[in-house]
Each structure stands twice: as structure tokens, then as C-alpha cells.
PDB file of C-alpha atoms in Angstrom:
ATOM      1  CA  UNK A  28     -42.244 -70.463  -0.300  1.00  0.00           C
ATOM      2  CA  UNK A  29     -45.531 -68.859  -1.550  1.00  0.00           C
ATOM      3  CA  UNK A  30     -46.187 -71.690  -3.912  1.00  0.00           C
ATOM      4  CA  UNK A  31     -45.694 -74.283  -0.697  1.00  0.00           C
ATOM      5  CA  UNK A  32     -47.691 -72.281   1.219  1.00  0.00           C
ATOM      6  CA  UNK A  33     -50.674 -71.714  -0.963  1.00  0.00           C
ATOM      7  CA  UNK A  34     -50.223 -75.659  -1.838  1.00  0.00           C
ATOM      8  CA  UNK A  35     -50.586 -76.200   1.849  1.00  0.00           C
ATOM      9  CA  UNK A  36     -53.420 -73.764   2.501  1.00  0.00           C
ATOM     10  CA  UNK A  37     -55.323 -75.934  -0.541  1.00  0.00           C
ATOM     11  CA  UNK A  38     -54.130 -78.996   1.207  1.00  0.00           C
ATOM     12  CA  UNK A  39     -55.225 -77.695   5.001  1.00  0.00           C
ATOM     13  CA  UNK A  40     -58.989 -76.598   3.700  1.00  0.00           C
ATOM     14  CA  UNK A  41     -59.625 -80.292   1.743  1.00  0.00           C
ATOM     15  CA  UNK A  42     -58.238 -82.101   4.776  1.00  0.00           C
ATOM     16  CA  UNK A  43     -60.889 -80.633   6.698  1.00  0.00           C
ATOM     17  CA  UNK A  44     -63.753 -80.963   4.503  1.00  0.00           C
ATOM     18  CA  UNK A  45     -62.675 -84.651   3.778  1.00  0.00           C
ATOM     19  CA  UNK A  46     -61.497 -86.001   6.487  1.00  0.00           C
ATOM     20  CA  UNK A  47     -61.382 -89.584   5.865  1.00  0.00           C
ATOM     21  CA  UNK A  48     -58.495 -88.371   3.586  1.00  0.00           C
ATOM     22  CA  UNK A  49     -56.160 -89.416   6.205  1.00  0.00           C
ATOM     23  CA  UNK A  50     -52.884 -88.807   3.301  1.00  0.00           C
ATOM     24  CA  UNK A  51     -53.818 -85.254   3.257  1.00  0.00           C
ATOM     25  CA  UNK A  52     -53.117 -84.837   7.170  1.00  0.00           C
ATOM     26  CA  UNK A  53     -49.578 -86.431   6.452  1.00  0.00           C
ATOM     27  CA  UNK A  54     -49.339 -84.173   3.300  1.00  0.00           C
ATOM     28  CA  UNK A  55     -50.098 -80.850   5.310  1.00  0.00           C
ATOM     29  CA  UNK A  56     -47.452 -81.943   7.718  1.00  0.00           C
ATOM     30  CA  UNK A  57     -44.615 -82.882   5.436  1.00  0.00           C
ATOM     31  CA  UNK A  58     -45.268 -79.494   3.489  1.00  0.00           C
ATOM     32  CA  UNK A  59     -45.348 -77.399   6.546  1.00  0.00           C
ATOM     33  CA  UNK A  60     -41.446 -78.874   7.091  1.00  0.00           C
ATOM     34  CA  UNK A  61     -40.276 -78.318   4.049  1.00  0.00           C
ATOM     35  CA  UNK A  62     -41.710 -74.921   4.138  1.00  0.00           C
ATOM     36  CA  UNK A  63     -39.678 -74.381   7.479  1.00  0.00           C
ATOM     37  CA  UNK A  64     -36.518 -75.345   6.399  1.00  0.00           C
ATOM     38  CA  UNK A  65     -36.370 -73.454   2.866  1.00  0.00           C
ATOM     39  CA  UNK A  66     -37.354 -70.486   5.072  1.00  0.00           C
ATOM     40  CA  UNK A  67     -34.544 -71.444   7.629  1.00  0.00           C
ATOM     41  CA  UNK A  68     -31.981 -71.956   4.822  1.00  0.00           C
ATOM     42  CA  UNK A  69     -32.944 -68.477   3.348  1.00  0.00           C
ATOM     43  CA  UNK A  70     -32.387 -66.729   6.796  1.00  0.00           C
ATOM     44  CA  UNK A  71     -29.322 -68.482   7.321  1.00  0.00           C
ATOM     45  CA  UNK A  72     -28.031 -67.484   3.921  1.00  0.00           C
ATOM     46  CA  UNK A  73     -28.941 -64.028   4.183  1.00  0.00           C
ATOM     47  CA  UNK A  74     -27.403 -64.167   7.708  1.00  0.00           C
ATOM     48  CA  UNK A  75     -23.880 -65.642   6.579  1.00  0.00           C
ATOM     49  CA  UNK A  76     -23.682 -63.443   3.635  1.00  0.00           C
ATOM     50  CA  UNK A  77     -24.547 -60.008   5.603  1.00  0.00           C
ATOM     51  CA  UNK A  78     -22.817 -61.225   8.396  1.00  0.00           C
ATOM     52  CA  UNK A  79     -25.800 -60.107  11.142  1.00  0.00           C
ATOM     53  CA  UNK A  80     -28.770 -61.815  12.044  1.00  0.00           C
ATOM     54  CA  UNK A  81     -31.863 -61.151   9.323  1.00  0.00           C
ATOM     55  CA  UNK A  82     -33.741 -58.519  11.092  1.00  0.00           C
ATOM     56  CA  UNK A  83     -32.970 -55.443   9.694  1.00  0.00           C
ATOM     57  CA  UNK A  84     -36.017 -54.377   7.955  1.00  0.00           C
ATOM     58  CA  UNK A  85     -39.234 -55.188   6.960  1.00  0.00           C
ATOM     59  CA  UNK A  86     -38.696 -58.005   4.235  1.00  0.00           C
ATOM     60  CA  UNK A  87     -36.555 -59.911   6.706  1.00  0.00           C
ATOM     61  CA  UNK A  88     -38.854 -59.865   9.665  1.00  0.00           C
ATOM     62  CA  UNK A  89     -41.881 -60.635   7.460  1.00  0.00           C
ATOM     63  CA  UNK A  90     -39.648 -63.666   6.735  1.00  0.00           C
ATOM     64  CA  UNK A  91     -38.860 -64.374   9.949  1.00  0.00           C
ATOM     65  CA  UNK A  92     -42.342 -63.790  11.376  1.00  0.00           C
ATOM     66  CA  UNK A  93     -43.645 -66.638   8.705  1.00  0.00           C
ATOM     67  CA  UNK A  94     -40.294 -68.732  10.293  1.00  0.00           C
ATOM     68  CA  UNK A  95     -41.997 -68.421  13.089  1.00  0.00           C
ATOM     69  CA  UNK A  96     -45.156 -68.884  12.508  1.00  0.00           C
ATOM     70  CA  UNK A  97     -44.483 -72.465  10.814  1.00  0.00           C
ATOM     71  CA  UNK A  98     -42.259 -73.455  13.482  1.00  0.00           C
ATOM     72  CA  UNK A  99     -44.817 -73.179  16.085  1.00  0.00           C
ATOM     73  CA  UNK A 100     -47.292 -74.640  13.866  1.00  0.00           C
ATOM     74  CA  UNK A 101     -45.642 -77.691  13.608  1.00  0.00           C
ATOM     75  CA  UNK A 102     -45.035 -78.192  17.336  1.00  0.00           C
ATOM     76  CA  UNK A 103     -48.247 -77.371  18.435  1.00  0.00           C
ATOM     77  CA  UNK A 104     -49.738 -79.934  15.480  1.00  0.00           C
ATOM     78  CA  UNK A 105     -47.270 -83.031  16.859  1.00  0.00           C
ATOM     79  CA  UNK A 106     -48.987 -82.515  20.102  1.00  0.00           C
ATOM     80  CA  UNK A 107     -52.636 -81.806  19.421  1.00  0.00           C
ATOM     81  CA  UNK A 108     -53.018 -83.313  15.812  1.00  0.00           C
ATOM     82  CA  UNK A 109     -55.357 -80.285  15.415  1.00  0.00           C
ATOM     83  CA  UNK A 110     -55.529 -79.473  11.539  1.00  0.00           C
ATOM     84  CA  UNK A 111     -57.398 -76.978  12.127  1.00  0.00           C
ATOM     85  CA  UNK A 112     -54.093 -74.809  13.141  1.00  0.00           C
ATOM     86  CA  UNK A 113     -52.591 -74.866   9.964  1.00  0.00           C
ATOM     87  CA  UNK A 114     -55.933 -74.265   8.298  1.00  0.00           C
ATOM     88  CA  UNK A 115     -55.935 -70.344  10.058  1.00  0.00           C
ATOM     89  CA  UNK A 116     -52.544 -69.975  10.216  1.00  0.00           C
ATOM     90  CA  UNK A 117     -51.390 -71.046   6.949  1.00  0.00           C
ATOM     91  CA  UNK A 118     -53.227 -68.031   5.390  1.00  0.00           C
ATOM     92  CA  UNK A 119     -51.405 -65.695   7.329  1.00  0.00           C
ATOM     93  CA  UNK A 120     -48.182 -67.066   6.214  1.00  0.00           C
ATOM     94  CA  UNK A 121     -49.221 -66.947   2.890  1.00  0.00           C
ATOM     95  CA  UNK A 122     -50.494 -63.215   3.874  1.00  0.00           C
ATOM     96  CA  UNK A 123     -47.059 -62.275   5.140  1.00  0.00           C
ATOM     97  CA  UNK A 124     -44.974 -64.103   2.279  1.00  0.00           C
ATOM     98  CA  UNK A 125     -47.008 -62.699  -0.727  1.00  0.00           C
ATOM     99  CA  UNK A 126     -46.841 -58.780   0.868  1.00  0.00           C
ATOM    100  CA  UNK A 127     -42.546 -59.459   1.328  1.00  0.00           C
ATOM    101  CA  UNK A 128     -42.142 -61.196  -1.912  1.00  0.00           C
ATOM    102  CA  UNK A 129     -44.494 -59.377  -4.148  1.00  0.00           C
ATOM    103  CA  UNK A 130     -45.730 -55.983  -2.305  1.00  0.00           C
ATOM    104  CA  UNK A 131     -42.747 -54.489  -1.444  1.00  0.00           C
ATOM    105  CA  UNK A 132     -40.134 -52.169  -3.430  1.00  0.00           C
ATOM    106  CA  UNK A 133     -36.746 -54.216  -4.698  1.00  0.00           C
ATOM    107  CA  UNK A 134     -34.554 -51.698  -2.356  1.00  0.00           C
ATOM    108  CA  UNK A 135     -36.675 -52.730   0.801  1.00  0.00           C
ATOM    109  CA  UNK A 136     -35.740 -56.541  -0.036  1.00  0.00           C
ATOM    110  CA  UNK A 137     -32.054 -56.108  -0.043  1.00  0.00           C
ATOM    111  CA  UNK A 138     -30.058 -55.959   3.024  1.00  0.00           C
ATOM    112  CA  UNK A 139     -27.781 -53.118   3.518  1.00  0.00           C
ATOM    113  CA  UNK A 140     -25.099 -51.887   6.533  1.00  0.00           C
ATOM    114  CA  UNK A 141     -26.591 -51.578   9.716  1.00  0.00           C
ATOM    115  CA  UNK A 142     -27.123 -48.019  11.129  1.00  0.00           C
ATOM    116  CA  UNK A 143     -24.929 -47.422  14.555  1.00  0.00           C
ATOM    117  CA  UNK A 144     -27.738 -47.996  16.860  1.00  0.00           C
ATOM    118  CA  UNK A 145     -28.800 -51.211  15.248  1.00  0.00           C
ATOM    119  CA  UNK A 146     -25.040 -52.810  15.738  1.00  0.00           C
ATOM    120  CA  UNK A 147     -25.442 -54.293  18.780  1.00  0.00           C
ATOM    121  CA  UNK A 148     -26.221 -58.568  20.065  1.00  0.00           C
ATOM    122  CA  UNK A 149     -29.869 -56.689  21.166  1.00  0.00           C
ATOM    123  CA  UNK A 150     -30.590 -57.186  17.639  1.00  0.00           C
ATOM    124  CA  UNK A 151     -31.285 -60.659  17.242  1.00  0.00           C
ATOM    125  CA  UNK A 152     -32.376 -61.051  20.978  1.00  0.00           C
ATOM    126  CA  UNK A 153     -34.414 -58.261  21.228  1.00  0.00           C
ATOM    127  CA  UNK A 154     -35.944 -58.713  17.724  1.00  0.00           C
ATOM    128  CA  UNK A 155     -36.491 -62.258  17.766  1.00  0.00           C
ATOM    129  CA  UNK A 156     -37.827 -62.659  20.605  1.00  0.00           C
ATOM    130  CA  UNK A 157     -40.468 -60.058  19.834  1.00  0.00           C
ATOM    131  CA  UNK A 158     -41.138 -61.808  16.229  1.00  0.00           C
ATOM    132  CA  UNK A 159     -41.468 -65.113  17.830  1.00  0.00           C
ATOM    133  CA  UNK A 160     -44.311 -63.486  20.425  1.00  0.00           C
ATOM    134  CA  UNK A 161     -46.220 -61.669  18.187  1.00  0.00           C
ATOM    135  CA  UNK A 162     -46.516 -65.106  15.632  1.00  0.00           C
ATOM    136  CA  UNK A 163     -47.428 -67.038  18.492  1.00  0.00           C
ATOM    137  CA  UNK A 164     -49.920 -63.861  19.677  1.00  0.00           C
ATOM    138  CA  UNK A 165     -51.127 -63.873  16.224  1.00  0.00           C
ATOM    139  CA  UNK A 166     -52.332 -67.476  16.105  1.00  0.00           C
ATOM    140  CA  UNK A 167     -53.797 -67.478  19.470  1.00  0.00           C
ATOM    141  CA  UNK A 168     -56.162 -64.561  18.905  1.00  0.00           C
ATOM    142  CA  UNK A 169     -56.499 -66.454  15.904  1.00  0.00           C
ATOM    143  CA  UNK A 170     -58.299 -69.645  17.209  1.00  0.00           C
ATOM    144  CA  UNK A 171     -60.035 -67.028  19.461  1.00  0.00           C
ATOM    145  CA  UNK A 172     -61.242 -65.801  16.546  1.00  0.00           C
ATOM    146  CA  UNK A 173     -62.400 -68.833  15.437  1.00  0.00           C
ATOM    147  CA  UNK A 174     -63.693 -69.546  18.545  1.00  0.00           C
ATOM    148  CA  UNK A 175     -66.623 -66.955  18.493  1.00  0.00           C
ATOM    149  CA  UNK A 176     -67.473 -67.693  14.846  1.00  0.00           C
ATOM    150  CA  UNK A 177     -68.184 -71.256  15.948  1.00  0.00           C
ATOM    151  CA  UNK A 178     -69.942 -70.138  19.450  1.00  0.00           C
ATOM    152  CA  UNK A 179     -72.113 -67.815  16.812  1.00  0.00           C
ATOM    153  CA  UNK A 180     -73.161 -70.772  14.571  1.00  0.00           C
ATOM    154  CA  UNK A 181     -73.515 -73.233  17.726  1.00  0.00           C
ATOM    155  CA  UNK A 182     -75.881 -70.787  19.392  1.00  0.00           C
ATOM    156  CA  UNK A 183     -77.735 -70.242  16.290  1.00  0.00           C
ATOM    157  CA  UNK A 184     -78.186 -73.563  15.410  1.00  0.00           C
ATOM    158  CA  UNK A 185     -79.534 -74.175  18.866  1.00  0.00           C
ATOM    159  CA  UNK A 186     -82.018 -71.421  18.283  1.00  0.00           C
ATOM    160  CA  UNK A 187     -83.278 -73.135  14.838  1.00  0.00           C
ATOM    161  CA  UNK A 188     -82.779 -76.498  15.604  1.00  0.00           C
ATOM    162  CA  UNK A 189     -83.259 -77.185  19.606  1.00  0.00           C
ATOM    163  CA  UNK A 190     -86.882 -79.114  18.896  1.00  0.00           C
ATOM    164  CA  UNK A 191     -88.102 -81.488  15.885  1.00  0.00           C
ATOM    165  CA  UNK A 192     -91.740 -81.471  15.126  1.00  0.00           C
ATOM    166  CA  UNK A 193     -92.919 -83.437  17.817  1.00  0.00           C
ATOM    167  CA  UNK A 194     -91.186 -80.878  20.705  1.00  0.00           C
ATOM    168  CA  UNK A 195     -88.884 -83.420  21.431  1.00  0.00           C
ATOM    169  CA  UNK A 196     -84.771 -83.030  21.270  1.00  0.00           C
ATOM    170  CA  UNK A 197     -83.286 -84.579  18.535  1.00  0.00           C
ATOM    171  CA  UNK A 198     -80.655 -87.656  19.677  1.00  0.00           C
ATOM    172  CA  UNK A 199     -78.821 -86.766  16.355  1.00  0.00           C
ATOM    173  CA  UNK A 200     -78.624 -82.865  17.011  1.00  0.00           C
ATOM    174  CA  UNK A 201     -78.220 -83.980  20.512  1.00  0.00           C
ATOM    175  CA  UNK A 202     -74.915 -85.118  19.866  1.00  0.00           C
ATOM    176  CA  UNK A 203     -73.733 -82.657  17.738  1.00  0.00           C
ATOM    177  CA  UNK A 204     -74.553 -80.272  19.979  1.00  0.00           C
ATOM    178  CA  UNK A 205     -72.233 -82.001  22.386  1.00  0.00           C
ATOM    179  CA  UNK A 206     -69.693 -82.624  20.073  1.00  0.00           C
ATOM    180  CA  UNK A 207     -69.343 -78.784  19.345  1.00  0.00           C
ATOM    181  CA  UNK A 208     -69.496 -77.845  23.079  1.00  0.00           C
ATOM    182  CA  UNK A 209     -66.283 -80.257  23.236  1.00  0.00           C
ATOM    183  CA  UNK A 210     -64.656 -78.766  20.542  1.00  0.00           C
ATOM    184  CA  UNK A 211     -65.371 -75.182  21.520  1.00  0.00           C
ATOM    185  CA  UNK A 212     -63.596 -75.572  24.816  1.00  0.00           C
ATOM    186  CA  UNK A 213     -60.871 -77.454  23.051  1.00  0.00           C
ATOM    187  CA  UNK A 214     -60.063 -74.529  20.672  1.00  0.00           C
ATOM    188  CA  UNK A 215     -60.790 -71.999  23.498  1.00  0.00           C
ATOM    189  CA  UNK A 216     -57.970 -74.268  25.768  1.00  0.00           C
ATOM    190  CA  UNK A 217     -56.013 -74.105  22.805  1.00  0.00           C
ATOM    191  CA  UNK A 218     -56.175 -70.626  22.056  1.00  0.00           C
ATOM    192  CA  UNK A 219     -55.568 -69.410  26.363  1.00  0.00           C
ATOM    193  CA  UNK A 220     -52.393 -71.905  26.339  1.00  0.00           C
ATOM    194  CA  UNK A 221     -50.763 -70.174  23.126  1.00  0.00           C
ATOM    195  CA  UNK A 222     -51.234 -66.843  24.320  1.00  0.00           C
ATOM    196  CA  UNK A 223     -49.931 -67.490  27.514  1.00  0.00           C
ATOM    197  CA  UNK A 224     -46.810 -68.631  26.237  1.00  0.00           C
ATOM    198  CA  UNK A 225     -46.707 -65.291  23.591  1.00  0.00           C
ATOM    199  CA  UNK A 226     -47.612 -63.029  26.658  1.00  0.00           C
ATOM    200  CA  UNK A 227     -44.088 -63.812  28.588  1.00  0.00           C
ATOM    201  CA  UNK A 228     -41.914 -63.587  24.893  1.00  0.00           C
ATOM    202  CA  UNK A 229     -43.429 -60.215  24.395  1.00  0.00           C
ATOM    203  CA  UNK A 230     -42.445 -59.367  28.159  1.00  0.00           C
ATOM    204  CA  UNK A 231     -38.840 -60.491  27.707  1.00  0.00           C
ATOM    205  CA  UNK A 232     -38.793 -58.811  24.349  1.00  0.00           C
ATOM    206  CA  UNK A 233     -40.012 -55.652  25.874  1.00  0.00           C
ATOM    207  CA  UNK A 234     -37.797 -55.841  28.483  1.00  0.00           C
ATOM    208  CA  UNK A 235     -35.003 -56.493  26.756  1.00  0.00           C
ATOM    209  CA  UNK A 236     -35.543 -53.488  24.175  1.00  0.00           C
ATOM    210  CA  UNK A 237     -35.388 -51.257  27.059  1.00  0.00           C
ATOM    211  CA  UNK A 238     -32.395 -52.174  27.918  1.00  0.00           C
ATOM    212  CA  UNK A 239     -30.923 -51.757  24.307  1.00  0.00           C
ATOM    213  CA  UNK A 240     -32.954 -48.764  24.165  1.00  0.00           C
ATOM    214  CA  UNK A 241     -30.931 -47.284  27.114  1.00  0.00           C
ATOM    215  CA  UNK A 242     -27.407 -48.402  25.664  1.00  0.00           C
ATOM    216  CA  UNK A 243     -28.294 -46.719  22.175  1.00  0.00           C
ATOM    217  CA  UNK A 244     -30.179 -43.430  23.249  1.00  0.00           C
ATOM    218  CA  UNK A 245     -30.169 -43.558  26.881  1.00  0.00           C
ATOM    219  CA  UNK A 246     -33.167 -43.856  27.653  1.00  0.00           C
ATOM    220  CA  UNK A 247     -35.405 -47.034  29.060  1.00  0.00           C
ATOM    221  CA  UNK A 248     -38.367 -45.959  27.163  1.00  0.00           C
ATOM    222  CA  UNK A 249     -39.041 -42.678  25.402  1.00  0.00           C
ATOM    223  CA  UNK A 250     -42.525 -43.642  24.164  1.00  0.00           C
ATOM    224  CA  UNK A 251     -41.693 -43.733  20.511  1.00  0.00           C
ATOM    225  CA  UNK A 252     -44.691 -44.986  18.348  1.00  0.00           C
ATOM    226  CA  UNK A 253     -43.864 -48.702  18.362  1.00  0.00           C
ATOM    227  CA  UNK A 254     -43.095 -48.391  22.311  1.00  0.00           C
ATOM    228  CA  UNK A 255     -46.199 -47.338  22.753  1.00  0.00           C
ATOM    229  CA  UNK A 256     -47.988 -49.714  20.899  1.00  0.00           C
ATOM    230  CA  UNK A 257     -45.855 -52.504  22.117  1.00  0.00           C
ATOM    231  CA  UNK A 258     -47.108 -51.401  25.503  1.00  0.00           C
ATOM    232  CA  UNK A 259     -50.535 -51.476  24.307  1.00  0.00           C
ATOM    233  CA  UNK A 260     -50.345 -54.975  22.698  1.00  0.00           C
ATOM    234  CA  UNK A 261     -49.059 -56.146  26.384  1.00  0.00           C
ATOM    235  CA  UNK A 262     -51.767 -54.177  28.074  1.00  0.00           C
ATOM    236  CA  UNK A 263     -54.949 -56.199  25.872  1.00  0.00           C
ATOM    237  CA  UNK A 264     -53.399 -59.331  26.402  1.00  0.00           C
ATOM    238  CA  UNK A 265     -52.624 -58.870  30.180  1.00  0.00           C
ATOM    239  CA  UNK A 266     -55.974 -58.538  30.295  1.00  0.00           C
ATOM    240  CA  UNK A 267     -57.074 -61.301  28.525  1.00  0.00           C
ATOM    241  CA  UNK A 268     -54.909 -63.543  30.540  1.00  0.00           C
ATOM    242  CA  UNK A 269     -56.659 -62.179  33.769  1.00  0.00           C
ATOM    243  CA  UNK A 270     -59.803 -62.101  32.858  1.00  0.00           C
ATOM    244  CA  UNK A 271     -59.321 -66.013  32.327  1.00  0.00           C
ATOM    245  CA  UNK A 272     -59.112 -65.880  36.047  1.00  0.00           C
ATOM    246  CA  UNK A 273     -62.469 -64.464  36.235  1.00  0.00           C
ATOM    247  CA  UNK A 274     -65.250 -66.986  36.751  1.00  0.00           C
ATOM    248  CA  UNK A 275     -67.639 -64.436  35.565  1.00  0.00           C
ATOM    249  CA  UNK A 276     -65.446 -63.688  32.330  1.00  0.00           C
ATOM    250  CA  UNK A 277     -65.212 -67.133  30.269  1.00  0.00           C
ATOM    251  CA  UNK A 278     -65.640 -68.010  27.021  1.00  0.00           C
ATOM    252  CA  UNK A 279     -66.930 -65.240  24.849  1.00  0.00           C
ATOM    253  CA  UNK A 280     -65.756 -61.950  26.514  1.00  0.00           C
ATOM    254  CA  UNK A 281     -61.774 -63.347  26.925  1.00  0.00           C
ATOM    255  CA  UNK A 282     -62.374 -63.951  23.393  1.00  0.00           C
ATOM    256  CA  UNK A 283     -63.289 -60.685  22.648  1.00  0.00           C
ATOM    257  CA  UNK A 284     -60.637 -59.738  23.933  1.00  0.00           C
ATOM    258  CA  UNK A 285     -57.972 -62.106  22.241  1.00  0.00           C
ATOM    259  CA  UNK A 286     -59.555 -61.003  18.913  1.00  0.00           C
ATOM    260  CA  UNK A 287     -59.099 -57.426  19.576  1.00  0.00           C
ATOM    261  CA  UNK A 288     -55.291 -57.999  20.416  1.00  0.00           C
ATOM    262  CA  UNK A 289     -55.189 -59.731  16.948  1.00  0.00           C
ATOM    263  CA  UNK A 290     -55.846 -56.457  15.370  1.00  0.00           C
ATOM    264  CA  UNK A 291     -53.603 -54.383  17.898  1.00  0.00           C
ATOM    265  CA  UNK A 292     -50.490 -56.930  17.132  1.00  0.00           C
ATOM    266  CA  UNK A 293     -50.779 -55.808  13.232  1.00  0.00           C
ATOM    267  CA  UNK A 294     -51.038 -52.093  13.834  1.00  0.00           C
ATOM    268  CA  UNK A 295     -47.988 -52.448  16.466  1.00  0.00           C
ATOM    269  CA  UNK A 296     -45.794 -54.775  14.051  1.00  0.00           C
ATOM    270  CA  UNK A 297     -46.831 -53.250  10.866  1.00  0.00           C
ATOM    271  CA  UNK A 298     -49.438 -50.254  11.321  1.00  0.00           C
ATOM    272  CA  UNK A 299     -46.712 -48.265  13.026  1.00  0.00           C
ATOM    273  CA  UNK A 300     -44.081 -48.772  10.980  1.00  0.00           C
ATOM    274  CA  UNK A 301     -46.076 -47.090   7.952  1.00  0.00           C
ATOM    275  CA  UNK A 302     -45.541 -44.495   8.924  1.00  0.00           C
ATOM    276  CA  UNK A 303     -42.121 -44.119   9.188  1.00  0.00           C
ATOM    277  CA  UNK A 304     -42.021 -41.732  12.177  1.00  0.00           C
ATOM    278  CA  UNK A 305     -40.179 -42.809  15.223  1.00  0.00           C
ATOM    279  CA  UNK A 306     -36.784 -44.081  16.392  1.00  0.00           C
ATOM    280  CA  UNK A 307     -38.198 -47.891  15.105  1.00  0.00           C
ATOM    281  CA  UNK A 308     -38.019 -46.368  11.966  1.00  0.00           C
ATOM    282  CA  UNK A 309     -34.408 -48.040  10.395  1.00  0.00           C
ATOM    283  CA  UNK A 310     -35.468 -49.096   6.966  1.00  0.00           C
ATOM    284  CA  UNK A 311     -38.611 -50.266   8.590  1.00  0.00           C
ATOM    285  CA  UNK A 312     -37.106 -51.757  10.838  1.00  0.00           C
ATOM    286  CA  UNK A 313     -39.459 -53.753  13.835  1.00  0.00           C
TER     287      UNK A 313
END
């Protein structure tokens, strides 16, 4: 999968810089499948050899995570046929891939039997549910991200380049200009429609570990570590989602926002788990 993926990240980056290359668009596609479905058929393995769902510890939710990340990748591509998705998210996949393949310890790779608390059907809801919202968090804040890079260059460019000699507007930078505006609202669209679907999956997934949470300890919420931070992750994108609501709050500042939230998913998936504290703590399990 790491040899697909960094094919596909090569692929991705050309695709935009030559776009009249319309084989490469098909190519990026195609690979993004097959990259899918070998990471579908090794959860599936894993899953009918252990004999639980893949989400025990780290290695398999990394895994999963990239599952996830591909999978919405590929439905969000049939309906925008925007490359420049899988041009930001591929990387990440390739991020989380690499660090489960090559970072971590053989022992942390290999499954082993499930601890009491974790032998429940919570497991693969719960889990999977919060895997699928932070991949689909994760590549929102993403093209947020992306979004104020461009707004930067746009603004600069208008600085530099809003009169030619004369004092006149240029009709060529006119219409790039124009063309930028429409894609800045397109990826800022983009981005506010991903996150709100992410927002309710990490509600349910929330929800639903307080519930297992209750069964195993008994106790809806005890504010371990990863609660905590789970609740914080909800918190910054809450309010990214309302201040969308805000005439007074569009463009940049929700995109602050979204961008911050990028970093807050990573310390609450992975950043937590570190260190090893906390009831979350099951062979790093997330």
C-alpha cells in the first residue's frame, strides 16, 4: 500500500501541474481503488483470522483510518471531479501508512486477545465510527487549509499585480482574479460540506463510547485523556460549523478555525495516546 500510495501522490501532483494529461486523472482514480480494496482485503483478513473487528491498537486503526480516508476520497472525487482532494489527502495516507508499516515496533503490529473491557459489539461501532469522523475531519480542515494558503497568494497577488503600467486593470489578471475567487469558494464549499458530515460521526461516536464506557466501568464519562480531547475536537468544530452561520464570520476566520481542529484531531487520535496514560490506553488502543 505505501508503494500505491506514493505512486498516486506522484500521479496526483503531475495531474495538477499538467492538466491536459487527461490519462493521469483516470490513473489517480483507478489507483486510489485498488489502494482501497488491498486495504479492505487486509482488514478483512486480519478480521477473519482474529476473529474481531481490526481495531485493537494502533497499527490497525492507522490502517483503518487510511481505509477511510481513501474511501471517502473516492466518493467525494465521483461527485466533484476535484483532483485536488487526492492531491492533500493522499499525503496523509501515505503519512499514516509509512508511520504503521515502518515506525512502529513488530509487537505493536500483531494482533493479540482482547482485554475484558474491549470484548464487547461497541468495538467496531464505537471505533469505527470515530475513525471514519476523524478521516473525514482530517480532510476537511485539510482543504481549509488549503483554502487560506490560496486566499494568502490571491490577496498578494492582488497587492502586486492589481494595475499594469498604464493604471489600468489587466483583462488577463482580470480573469484570473475571478477564476480564483470561484475556486476559493468552491474549496471553502467543499471543505464546510465535509466537515459537516465528520461533525455528526464524531457525535454518534462520542455518544456511543459513553454508552460502552458505562457498560465497561460504569461510568458515562470519567474525563480520561482521550475523553477529554474527544470533547475538545467536538468543541472547535462546533464552532466552526456555527460560525458558518455568522455573516460576519466567512471565509478566513471559519478557516482558522477548521485548520486549528486539524491539529486538535492528531493530538486527540494520536497525541494522547503517546502517552499511554488513561483508560484508552489498551495497546494503544483509539
Amino acid at each position: 500500500s505505501f508503494a500505491l500510495l506514493l505512486s498516486n501522490l506522484i500521479i496526483y501532483w503531475v495531474n495538477i501541474a499538467f492538466k491536459k494529461i487527461k490519462i493521469l486523472s483516470k490513473l489517480g482514480t483507478i489507483f486510489n481503488i485498488i489502494i482501497n480494496l488491498s486495504l479492505s482485503i487486509s482488514l478483512i483478513l486480519r478480521w477473519i483470522y482474529n476473529g474481531y473487528f481490526p481495531l485493537s491498537n494502533l497499527y490497525e486503526s492507522l490502517i483503518f483510518l487510511t481505509w477511510g480516508l481513501t474511501f471517502i476520497q473516492i466518493i467525494l472525487e465521483q461527485k466533484n471531479n476535484n483532483k485536488l482532494i487526492g492531491a492533500i489527502s493522499t499525503p496523509i495516507g501515505l503519512f499514516t501508512v509509512g508511520f504503521a508499516s515502518l515506525a512502529l515496533p513488530l509487537d505493536m503490529k500483531e494482533a493479540s486477545p482482547l482485554v475484558p473491557a474491549l470484548r464487547s459489539n461497541w468495538l467496531m461501532m464505537h471505533v469505527s465510527i470515530m475513525m471514519l469522523s476523524y478521516a473525514t475531519l482530517i480532510l476537511g480542515s485539510l482543504l481549509s487549509i488549503l483554502f487560506l494558503i490560496l486566499y494568502k497568494i490571491r490577496y498578494r497577488n492582488l497587492n502586486q499585480n492589481l494595475y499594469n503600467k498604464r493604471n489600468t486593470i489587466s483583462s488577463n489578471y482580470l480573469i484570473q482574479k475571478f477564476n480564483r475567487i470561484g475556486l476559493l469558494e468552491s474549496i471553502d464549499n467543499l471543505s464546510y460540506r465535509i466537515i459537516g458530515l465528520g461533525f455528526p460521526l464524531l457525535t454518534i461516536g462520542i455518544i456511543a463510547g459513553a454508552v460502552w464506557a458505562n457498560e465497561a466501568w460504569g461510568s458515562y464519562w470519567s474525563w480520561d485523556p482521550k475523553e477529554t480531547w474527544a470533547l475538545i475536537t467536538w468543541l472547535v468544530f462546533a464552532a466552526y460549523l456555527h460560525s458558518r452561520i455568522n455573516q460576519s464570520w466567512q471565509g478566513k476566520k471559519p478557516a482558522i478555525l477548521a485548520s486549528i481542529g486539524f491539529i486538535i484531531v492528531w493530538v486527540c487520535y494520536l497525541g494522547v495516546n503517546f502517552l499511554g496514560q488513561g483508560l484508552h490506553s489498551y495497546g494503544w488502543f483509539l
